Amino acid sequence: MSDVKRVGKRAQKAKETRARILRAAGELFVHDGYGATNLQDVATRAGVAVQTIYFVFGNKRTLLKELVDVTIAGDDEPVATMDRPWFKEALAAPTAAGHLRALVHGSSAVLARVAPIMKVLDTAVAMDPEVAAEWTQDTDPRHVVHTAAARSLMAKPGARADVPPEQAADVLYGLLSPELYLLLAGARGWPHERFEEWVHDTLAAQLLDR
């Protein structure tokens, strides 16, 4: 076997191990809570030595951060949300209606993945000052994304002329939020499709010229 193939196999195995650890951590953090889960628990579920987790992630706080990042993205590729195909599709839509439909569809898929993990993160931030320090930011990345979406959306044919982009960004930020998804799709038991359609219709009433 060539050196290139050996390196490729090792890289693939490392990637699979990393994914297995993240999946195990996500399951345990959501089910048992961040505070109650230790790295040995994660190692046991992932089928690896606990030293492997320390080697790959360093500590539980870093593991949580990696988990949140991968869950938001849907994969481990270093591609920002605004460079993702679903977001670029929304920006490329010629009308406000088409933009909104693509934006809600893509955002709802992200919310379905990330909402349970964001609840874990909120708890971890509240109980661990070091986690809180790691997640302290001057700007909210989610609001930055919605601001970019709103500026494009409200400049297109079919958008309401009386709604400024700043207000539209706040409306998108509020309705396409993990908190609302957890409330309706989680606590109230709405199917994902019902949540997506309701959010779309509500946003359309607020932002589209109908």
C-alpha positions as a printed NumPy array, in Angstrom:
array([[  0.   ,   0.   ,   0.   ],
       [  1.354,   3.422,  -0.948],
       [  2.087,   6.108,   1.627],
       [ -0.653,   8.256,   0.102],
       [ -3.239,   5.515,   0.638],
       [ -2.057,   4.951,   4.21 ],
       [ -2.348,   8.666,   4.986],
       [ -5.785,   8.747,   3.337],
       [ -6.985,   5.782,   5.391],
       [ -5.687,   7.3  ,   8.619],
       [ -7.364,  10.623,   7.841],
       [-10.669,   8.897,   7.071],
       [-10.472,   6.849,  10.272],
       [ -9.714,   9.99 ,  12.303],
       [-12.667,  11.762,  10.7  ],
       [-14.995,   8.858,  11.502],
       [-13.75 ,   8.73 ,  15.107],
       [-14.309,  12.467,  15.496],
       [-17.845,  12.17 ,  14.114],
       [-18.593,   9.244,  16.441],
       [-17.417,  11.224,  19.474],
       [-19.491,  14.259,  18.499],
       [-22.572,  12.117,  17.933],
       [-22.153,  10.428,  21.323],
       [-21.608,  13.775,  23.048],
       [-24.71 ,  15.242,  21.438],
       [-26.872,  12.331,  22.523],
       [-25.609,  12.432,  26.108],
       [-25.655,  16.223,  26.501],
       [-29.264,  16.388,  25.294],
       [-30.468,  13.373,  27.279],
       [-28.51 ,  13.709,  30.538],
       [-27.42 ,  17.351,  30.503],
       [-24.038,  18.978,  30.048],
       [-23.161,  19.019,  33.748],
       [-24.086,  15.391,  34.359],
       [-22.116,  14.078,  31.377],
       [-18.409,  13.406,  31.776],
       [-15.918,  12.564,  29.065],
       [-15.712,   8.928,  30.159],
       [-19.445,   8.647,  29.459],
       [-18.883,  10.058,  25.989],
       [-15.911,   7.756,  25.376],
       [-17.883,   4.676,  26.404],
       [-20.783,   5.534,  24.093],
       [-18.452,   6.391,  21.224],
       [-16.403,   3.232,  21.707],
       [-13.083,   5.023,  22.151],
       [-10.587,   5.558,  24.946],
       [-11.163,   8.7  ,  26.972],
       [ -7.585,   9.727,  26.115],
       [ -8.687,   9.908,  22.486],
       [-11.233,  12.581,  23.357],
       [ -8.626,  14.577,  25.246],
       [ -6.253,  14.258,  22.279],
       [ -8.859,  15.301,  19.682],
       [-10.79 ,  17.961,  21.61 ],
       [ -8.768,  18.84 ,  24.692],
       [-11.637,  19.226,  27.154],
       [-15.417,  19.108,  27.508],
       [-15.884,  22.821,  26.78 ],
       [-14.109,  22.514,  23.431],
       [-16.095,  19.373,  22.654],
       [-19.322,  21.309,  23.256],
       [-18.194,  24.159,  21.008],
       [-17.255,  21.787,  18.202],
       [-20.596,  20.022,  18.618],
       [-22.53 ,  23.28 ,  18.307],
       [-20.544,  24.348,  15.236],
       [-20.985,  21.011,  13.449],
       [-24.664,  20.814,  14.362],
       [-25.363,  24.275,  12.957],
       [-23.513,  23.487,   9.739],
       [-24.818,  19.955,   9.33 ],
       [-21.292,  18.713,   8.582],
       [-17.706,  19.335,   9.61 ],
       [-16.747,  21.396,   6.568],
       [-15.337,  24.868,   7.4  ],
       [-18.025,  26.712,   5.425],
       [-19.83 ,  29.684,   6.982],
       [-23.634,  29.807,   6.993],
       [-23.749,  32.622,   4.441],
       [-21.606,  30.533,   2.077],
       [-23.844,  27.485,   2.371],
       [-25.796,  26.47 ,  -0.797],
       [-29.228,  26.926,   0.811],
       [-28.41 ,  30.481,   1.9  ],
       [-26.886,  31.415,  -1.45 ],
       [-29.973,  29.983,  -3.167],
       [-32.152,  32.34 ,  -1.113],
       [-29.974,  35.336,  -1.995],
       [-30.097,  34.396,  -5.673],
       [-33.913,  34.213,  -5.809],
       [-35.255,  36.947,  -8.125],
       [-38.301,  37.749,  -5.978],
       [-38.913,  38.36 ,  -2.304],
       [-41.402,  35.481,  -2.226],
       [-38.868,  33.024,  -3.634],
       [-36.177,  34.331,  -1.317],
       [-38.389,  33.927,   1.748],
       [-39.448,  30.387,   0.83 ],
       [-35.82 ,  29.251,   0.382],
       [-34.679,  31.054,   3.515],
       [-37.381,  29.544,   5.721],
       [-36.811,  26.054,   4.333],
       [-33.058,  26.192,   4.902],
       [-33.302,  27.888,   8.294],
       [-35.916,  25.42 ,   9.532],
       [-33.63 ,  22.509,   8.689],
       [-30.875,  24.156,  10.743],
       [-33.279,  24.759,  13.648],
       [-34.364,  21.121,  13.686],
       [-30.74 ,  20.102,  14.205],
       [-29.561,  22.846,  16.501],
       [-32.468,  23.7  ,  18.826],
       [-31.86 ,  20.854,  21.342],
       [-28.11 ,  21.608,  21.418],
       [-28.719,  25.326,  21.958],
       [-30.764,  24.445,  25.035],
       [-27.772,  22.462,  26.307],
       [-25.496,  25.4  ,  25.541],
       [-27.71 ,  27.845,  27.441],
       [-27.532,  25.594,  30.503],
       [-23.764,  25.168,  30.185],
       [-23.235,  28.926,  29.896],
       [-25.332,  29.483,  33.021],
       [-23.444,  26.915,  35.113],
       [-19.861,  27.191,  33.847],
       [-18.136,  30.619,  33.737],
       [-15.448,  29.251,  31.429],
       [-18.071,  28.145,  28.894],
       [-19.735,  31.541,  29.243],
       [-16.415,  33.282,  28.575],
       [-15.838,  31.171,  25.473],
       [-19.253,  32.084,  24.095],
       [-19.207,  35.806,  24.914],
       [-19.411,  37.726,  21.65 ],
       [-19.846,  41.375,  20.756],
       [-22.271,  40.48 ,  17.989],
       [-24.757,  37.635,  17.646],
       [-23.729,  35.561,  14.59 ],
       [-27.329,  34.487,  14.018],
       [-28.479,  38.117,  13.85 ],
       [-25.639,  38.903,  11.437],
       [-26.913,  36.165,   9.116],
       [-30.513,  37.372,   9.344],
       [-29.425,  40.952,   8.705],
       [-27.724,  39.904,   5.466],
       [-30.811,  37.925,   4.478],
       [-33.139,  40.823,   5.292],
       [-31.159,  43.381,   3.29 ],
       [-31.324,  41.16 ,   0.221],
       [-34.949,  40.14 ,   0.772],
       [-36.348,  43.625,   1.284],
       [-34.634,  44.955,  -1.858],
       [-36.446,  42.482,  -4.122],
       [-39.753,  42.78 ,  -5.998],
       [-42.649,  41.76 ,  -3.8  ],
       [-41.204,  42.96 ,  -0.483],
       [-43.134,  45.471,   1.628],
       [-41.816,  48.965,   1.008],
       [-42.805,  50.179,   4.477],
       [-40.66 ,  47.646,   6.383],
       [-36.991,  48.674,   6.753],
       [-34.365,  45.916,   6.496],
       [-33.403,  46.414,  10.163],
       [-36.947,  45.604,  11.268],
       [-37.138,  42.685,   8.86 ],
       [-33.895,  41.3  ,  10.334],
       [-35.37 ,  41.43 ,  13.828],
       [-38.541,  39.675,  12.678],
       [-36.51 ,  36.915,  11.   ],
       [-34.305,  36.643,  14.081],
       [-37.303,  36.241,  16.367],
       [-39.388,  33.781,  14.356],
       [-36.533,  31.669,  12.992],
       [-35.127,  31.104,  16.468],
       [-34.162,  27.933,  18.368],
       [-36.299,  29.108,  21.294],
       [-39.479,  29.278,  19.192],
       [-38.685,  25.985,  17.488],
       [-38.245,  24.289,  20.862],
       [-41.529,  25.769,  22.081],
       [-43.678,  24.782,  19.104],
       [-41.952,  21.73 ,  17.604],
       [-40.725,  20.538,  20.996],
       [-43.023,  21.433,  23.877],
       [-46.184,  21.735,  21.769],
       [-45.379,  18.779,  19.54 ],
       [-45.794,  20.459,  16.152],
       [-44.489,  18.399,  13.223],
       [-41.505,  20.045,  11.561],
       [-43.462,  20.659,   8.365],
       [-46.212,  22.47 ,  10.276],
       [-43.671,  24.718,  11.982],
       [-41.98 ,  25.541,   8.679],
       [-45.252,  26.388,   6.944],
       [-46.548,  28.473,   9.849],
       [-43.305,  30.46 ,  10.089],
       [-43.306,  31.036,   6.346],
       [-46.907,  32.265,   6.319],
       [-46.341,  34.49 ,   9.358],
       [-43.2  ,  36.029,   7.863],
       [-44.902,  36.485,   4.509],
       [-47.674,  38.462,   6.179],
       [-45.079,  40.679,   7.842],
       [-42.555,  41.14 ,   5.048],
       [-44.22 ,  40.561,   1.66 ],
       [-46.468,  42.94 ,  -0.238],
       [-49.635,  40.828,  -0.467]])
